[in-house]
Short mmCIF file of C-alpha atoms (C1' of nucleotides) in Angstrom, two decimals:
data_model
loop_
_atom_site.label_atom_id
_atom_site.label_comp_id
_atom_site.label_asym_id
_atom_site.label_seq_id
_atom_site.Cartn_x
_atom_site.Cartn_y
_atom_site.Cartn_z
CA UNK A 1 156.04 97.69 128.49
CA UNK A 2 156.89 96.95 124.99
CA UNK A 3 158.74 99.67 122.91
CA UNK A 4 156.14 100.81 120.88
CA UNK A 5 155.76 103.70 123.41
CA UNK A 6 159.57 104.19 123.18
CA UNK A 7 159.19 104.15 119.06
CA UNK A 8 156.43 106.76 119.55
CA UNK A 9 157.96 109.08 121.19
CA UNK A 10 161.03 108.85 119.54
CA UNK A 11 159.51 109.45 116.11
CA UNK A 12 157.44 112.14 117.45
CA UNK A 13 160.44 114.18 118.76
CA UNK A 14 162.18 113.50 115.46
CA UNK A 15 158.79 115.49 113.81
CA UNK A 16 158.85 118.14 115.69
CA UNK A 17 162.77 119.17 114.44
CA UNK A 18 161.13 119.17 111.02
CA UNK A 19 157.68 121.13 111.37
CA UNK A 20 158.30 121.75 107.71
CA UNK A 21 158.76 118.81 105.80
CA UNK A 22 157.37 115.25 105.46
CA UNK A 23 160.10 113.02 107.17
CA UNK A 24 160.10 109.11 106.17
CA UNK A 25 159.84 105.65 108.03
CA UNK A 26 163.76 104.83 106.42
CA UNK A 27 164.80 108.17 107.70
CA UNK A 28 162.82 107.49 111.31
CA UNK A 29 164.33 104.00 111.42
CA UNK A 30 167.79 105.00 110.94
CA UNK A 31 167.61 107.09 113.85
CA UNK A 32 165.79 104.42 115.98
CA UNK A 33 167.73 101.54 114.45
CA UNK A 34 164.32 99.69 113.81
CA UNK A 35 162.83 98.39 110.57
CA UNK A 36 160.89 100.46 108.86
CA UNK A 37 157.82 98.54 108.41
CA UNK A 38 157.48 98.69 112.33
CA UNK A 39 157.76 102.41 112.33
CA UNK A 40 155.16 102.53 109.76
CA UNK A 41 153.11 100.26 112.02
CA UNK A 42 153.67 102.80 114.84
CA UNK A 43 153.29 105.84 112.99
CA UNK A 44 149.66 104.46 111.31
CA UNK A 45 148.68 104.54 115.07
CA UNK A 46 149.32 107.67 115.75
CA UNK A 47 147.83 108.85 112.37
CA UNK A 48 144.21 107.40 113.03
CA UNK A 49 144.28 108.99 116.01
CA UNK A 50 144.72 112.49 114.57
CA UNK A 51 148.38 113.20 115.77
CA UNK A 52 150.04 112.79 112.88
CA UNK A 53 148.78 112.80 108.51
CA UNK A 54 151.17 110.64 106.24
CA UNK A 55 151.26 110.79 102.27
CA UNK A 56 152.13 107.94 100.17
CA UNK A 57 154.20 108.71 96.98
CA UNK A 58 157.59 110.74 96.26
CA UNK A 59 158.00 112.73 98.69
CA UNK A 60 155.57 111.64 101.12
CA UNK A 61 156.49 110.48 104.75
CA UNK A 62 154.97 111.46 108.08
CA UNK A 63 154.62 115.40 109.79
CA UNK A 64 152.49 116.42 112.98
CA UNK A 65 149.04 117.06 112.20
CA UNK A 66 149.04 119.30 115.56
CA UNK A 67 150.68 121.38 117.90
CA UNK A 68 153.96 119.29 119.25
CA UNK A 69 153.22 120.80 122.39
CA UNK A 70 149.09 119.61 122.56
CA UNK A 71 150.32 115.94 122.54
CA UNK A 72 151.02 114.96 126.13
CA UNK A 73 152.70 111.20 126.71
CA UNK A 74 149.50 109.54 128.25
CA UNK A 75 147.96 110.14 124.88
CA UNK A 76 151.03 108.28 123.44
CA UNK A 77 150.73 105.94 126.21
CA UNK A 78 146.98 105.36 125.56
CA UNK A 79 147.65 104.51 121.77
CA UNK A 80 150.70 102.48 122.08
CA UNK A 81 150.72 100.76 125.34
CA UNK A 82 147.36 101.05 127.29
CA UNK A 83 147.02 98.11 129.94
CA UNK A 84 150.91 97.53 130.26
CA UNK A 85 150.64 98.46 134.06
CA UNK A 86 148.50 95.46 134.35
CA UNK A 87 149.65 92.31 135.82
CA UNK A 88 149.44 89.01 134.18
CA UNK A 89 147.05 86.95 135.22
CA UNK A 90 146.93 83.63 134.04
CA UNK A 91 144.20 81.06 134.69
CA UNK A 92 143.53 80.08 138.11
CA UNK A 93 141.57 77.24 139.93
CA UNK A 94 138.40 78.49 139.85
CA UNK A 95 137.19 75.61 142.88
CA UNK A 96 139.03 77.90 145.08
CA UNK A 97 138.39 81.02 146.68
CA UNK A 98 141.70 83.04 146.05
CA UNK A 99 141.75 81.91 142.25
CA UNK A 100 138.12 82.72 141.55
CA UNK A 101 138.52 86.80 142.51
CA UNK A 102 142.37 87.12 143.07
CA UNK A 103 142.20 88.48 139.31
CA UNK A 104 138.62 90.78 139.75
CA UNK A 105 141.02 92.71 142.98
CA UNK A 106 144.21 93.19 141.06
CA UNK A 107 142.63 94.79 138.04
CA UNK A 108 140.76 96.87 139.98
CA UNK A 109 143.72 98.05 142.24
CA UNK A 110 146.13 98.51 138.91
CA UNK A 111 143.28 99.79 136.94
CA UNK A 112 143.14 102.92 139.48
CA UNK A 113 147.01 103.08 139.59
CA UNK A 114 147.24 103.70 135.68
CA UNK A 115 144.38 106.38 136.39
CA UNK A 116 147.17 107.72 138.39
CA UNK A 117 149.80 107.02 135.79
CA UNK A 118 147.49 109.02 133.76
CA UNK A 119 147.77 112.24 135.55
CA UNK A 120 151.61 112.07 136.07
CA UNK A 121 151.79 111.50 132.50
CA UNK A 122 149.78 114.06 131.38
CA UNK A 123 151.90 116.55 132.50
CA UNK A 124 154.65 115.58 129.98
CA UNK A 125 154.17 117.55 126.12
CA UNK A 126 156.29 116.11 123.38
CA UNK A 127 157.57 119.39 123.23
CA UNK A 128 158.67 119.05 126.52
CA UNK A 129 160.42 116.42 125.30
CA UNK A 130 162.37 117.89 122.93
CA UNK A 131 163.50 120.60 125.20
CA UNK A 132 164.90 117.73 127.38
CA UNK A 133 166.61 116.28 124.76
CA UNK A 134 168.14 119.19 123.29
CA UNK A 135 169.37 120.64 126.48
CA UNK A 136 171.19 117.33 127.86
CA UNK B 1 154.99 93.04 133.95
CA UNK B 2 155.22 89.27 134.13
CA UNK B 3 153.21 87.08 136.25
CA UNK B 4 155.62 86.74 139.23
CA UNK B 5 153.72 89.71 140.73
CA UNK B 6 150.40 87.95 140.55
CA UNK B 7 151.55 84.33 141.62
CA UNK B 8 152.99 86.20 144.77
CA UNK B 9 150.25 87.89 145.74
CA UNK B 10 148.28 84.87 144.72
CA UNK B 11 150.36 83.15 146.91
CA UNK B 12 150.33 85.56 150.26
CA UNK B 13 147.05 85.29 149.68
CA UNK B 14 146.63 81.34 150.54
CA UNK B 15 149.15 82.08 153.54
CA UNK B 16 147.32 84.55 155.31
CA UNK B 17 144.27 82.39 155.46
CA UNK B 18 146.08 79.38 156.67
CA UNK B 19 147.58 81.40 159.13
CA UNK B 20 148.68 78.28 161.54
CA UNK B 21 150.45 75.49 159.10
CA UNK B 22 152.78 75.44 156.45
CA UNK B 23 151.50 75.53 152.51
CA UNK B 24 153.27 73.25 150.36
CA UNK B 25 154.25 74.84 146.75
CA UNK B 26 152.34 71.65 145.68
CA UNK B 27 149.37 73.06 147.02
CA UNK B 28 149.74 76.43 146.25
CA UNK B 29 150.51 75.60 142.52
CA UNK B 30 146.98 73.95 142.38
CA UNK B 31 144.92 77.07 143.26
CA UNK B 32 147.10 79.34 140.83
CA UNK B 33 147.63 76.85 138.26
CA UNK B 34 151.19 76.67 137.50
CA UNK B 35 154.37 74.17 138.14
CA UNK B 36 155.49 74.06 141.73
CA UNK B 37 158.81 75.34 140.96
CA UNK B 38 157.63 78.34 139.82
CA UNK B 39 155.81 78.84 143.10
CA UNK B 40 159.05 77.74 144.64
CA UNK B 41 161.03 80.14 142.65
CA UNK B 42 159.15 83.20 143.48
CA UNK B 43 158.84 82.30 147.23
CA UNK B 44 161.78 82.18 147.56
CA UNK B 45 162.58 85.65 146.72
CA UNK B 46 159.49 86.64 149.50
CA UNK B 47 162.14 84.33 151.82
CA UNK B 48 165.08 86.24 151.27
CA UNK B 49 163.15 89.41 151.68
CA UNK B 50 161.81 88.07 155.46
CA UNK B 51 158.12 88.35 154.31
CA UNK B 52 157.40 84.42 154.71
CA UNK B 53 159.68 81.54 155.87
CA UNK B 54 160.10 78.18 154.42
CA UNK B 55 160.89 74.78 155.65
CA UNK B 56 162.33 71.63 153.98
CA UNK B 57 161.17 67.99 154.97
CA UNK B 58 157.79 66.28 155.87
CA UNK B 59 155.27 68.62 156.90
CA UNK B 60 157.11 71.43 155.32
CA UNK B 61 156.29 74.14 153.12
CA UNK B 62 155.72 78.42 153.32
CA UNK B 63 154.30 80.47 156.04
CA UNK B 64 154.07 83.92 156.95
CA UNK B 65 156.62 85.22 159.41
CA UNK B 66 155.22 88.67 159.72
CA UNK B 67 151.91 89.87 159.87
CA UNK B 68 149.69 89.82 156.78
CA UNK B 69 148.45 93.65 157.64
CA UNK B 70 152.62 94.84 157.08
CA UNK B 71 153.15 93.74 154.13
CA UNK B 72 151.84 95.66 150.98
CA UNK B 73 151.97 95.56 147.32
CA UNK B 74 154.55 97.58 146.44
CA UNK B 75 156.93 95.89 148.66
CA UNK B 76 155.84 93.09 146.38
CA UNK B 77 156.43 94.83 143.27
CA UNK B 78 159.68 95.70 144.33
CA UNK B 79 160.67 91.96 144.68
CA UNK B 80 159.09 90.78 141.94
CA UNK B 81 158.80 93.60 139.60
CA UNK B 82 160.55 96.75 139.75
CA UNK B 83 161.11 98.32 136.59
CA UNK B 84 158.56 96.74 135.42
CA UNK B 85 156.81 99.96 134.35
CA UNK B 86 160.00 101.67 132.57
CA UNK B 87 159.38 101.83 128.45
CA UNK B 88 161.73 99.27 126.95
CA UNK B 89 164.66 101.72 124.97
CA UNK B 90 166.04 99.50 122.37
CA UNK B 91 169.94 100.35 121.09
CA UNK B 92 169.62 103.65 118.92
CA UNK B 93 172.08 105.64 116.43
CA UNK B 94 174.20 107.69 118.88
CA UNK B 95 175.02 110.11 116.68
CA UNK B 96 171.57 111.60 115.97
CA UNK B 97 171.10 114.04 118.47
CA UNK B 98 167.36 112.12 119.57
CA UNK B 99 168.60 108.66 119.52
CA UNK B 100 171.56 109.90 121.82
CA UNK B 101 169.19 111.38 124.30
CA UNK B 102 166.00 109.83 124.15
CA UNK B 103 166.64 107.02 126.55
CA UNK B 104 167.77 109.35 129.70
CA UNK B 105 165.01 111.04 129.14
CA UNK B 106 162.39 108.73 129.28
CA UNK B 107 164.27 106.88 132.12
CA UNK B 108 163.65 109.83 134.00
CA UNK B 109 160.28 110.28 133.62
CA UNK B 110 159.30 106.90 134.13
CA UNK B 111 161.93 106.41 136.95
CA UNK B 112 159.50 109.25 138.95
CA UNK B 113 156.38 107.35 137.41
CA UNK B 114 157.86 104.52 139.24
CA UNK B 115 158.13 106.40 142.62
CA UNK B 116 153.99 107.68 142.36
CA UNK B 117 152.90 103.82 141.21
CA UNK B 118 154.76 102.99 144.71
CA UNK B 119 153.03 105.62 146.49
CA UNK B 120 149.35 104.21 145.40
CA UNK B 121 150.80 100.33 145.95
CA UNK B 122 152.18 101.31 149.63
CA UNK B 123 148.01 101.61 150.89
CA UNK B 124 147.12 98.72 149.76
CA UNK B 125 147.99 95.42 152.61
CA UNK B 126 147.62 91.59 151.67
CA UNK B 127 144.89 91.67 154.50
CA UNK B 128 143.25 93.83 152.28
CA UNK B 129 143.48 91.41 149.49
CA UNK B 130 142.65 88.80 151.47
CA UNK B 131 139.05 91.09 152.64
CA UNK B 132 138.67 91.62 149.13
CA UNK B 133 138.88 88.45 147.78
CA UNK B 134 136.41 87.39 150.66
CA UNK B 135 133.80 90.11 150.13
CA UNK B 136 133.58 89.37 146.40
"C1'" DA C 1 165.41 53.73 156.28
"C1'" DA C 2 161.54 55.72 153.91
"C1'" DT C 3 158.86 59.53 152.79
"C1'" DA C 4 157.76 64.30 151.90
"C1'" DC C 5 159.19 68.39 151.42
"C1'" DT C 6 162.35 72.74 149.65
"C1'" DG C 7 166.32 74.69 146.66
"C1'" DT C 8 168.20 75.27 142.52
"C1'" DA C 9 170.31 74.36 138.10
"C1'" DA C 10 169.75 72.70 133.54
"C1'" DC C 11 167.08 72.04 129.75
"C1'" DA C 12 162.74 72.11 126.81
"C1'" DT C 13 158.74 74.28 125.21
"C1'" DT C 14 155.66 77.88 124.32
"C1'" DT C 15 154.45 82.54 123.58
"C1'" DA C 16 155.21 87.24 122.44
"C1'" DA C 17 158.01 90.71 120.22
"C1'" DG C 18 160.24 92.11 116.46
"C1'" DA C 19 162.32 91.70 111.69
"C1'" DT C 20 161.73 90.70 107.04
"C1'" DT C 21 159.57 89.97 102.74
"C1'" DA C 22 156.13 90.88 99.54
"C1'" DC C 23 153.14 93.46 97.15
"C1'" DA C 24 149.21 96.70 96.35
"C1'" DT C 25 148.51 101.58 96.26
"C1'" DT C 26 149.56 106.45 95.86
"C1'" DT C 27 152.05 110.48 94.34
"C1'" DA C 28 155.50 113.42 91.95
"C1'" DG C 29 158.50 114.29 88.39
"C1'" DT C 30 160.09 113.77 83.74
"C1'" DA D 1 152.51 107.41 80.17
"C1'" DC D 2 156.34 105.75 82.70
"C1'" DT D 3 159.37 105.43 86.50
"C1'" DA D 4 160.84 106.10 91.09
"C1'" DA D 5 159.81 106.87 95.81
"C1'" DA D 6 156.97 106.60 99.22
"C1'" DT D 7 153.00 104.52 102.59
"C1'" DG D 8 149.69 100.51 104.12
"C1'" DT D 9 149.22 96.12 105.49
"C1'" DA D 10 149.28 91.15 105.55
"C1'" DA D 11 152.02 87.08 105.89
"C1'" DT D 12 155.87 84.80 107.37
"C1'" DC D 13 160.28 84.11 109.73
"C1'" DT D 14 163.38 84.78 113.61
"C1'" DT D 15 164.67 85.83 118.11
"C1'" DA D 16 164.07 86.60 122.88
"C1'" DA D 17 161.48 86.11 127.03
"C1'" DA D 18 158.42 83.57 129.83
"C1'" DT D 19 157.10 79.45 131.48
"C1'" DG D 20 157.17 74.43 132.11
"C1'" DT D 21 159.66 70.22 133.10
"C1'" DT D 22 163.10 67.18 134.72
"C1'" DA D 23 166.62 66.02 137.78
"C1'" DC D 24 168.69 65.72 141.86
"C1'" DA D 25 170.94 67.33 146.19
"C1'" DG D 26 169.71 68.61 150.80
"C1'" DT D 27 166.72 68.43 154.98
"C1'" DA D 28 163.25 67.27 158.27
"C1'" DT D 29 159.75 63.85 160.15
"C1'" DT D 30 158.12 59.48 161.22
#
DNA sequence: AATACTGTAACATTTAAGATTACATTTAGT
DNA sequence: ACTAAATGTAATCTTAAATGTTACAGTATT
């Protein structure tokens, strides 16, 4: 899985220290040692999918647009990293019988096993989250 | 994940229904479309994990040495993937109070996502592969 | 001895991830 | 109205990971 889940979450934690104020990418990226540019990429995600609002301009940056504790990680997972359970499969030798369906079988299979990923997932709030971090 | 997964299975796959001679990687690499020393490489990891023996010299090549029903996919993933599934954590500034925790705490969620994923892999055998790929 | 294989290391190439630059746009403050 | 501080996004560059290729030593078969 790429780290755009990691990024996510990360920034989403960082939110929901400051429910009252707009925090920006520079400040986000300093505390994920990323560029900032990628956190806006990231962050404009989670925005179109109703997570988060942004404002441009002085004083503008990124703050939840819900509850911390209504965003679970499969939605984060969904937005940022959907399909990453699924094997590769490059091209194949379609003459032959194993090549031809070999990739139809493993989708399915891994297709049901991030259904499953899914429900574990769910389970997990970003404000559960931040309890974990705070009390380690 | 990569596609060492998939060229494994792929590769099982063409064992189990040439149950009674040995496979060359030559031949194998045909059917999944890749260089025969990538089918060599990941073979021999299913070698030194007992699921398939080789053998150098004319006439040579892979075969099963257990039975094709014994073997399932998360023993595969295991080999060829573990961790696979676990967010990648780039380096983050320690001494913000997120950055510092962040990582152990997604490690541990994913590390039990990990343990479910094997759960669902465990029921599924390369002889059922093998009857999927045939029914298709 | 010749041929056909595996085993593995070294190197080259390609692809994907991520960083950086650039700049248009928006907003707030003076 | 002007300036400064922010997002939004496209384009490009760089780096890292995956994959391909070559090379060759070792082994078994004929």
């Amino acid at each position: 899985m790429n780290s755009n889940f990691t990024l996510a979450v990360h920034s989403l934690t960082l939110l929901s220290l400051m429910p009252d104020r707009m925090s920006s990418s520079d400040a986000i990226a300093e505390s994920a040692c990323v560029h900032p540019v990628r956190i806006r990429k990231v962050l404009s995600l989670l925005r179109k999918n109703g997570i988060i609002t942004s404002k441009e301009g002085t004083g503008g940056g990124f703050i939840f647009a819900i509850d911390p504790g209504e965003v679970n990680l499969w939605e984060i997972y969904k937005i940022t990293a959907e399909g990453s359970l699924q094997p590769k499969c490059p091209d194949v030798n379609e003459q032959c019988l194993v090549g031809a369906n070999m990739k139809n079988v493993l989708l399915s299979i891994f297709s049901d096993a991030e259904t499953h990923l899914g429900e574990f997932l769910s389970k997990y709030s970003i404000e559960d989250v931040v309890a974990n971090v705070k009390q380690t």
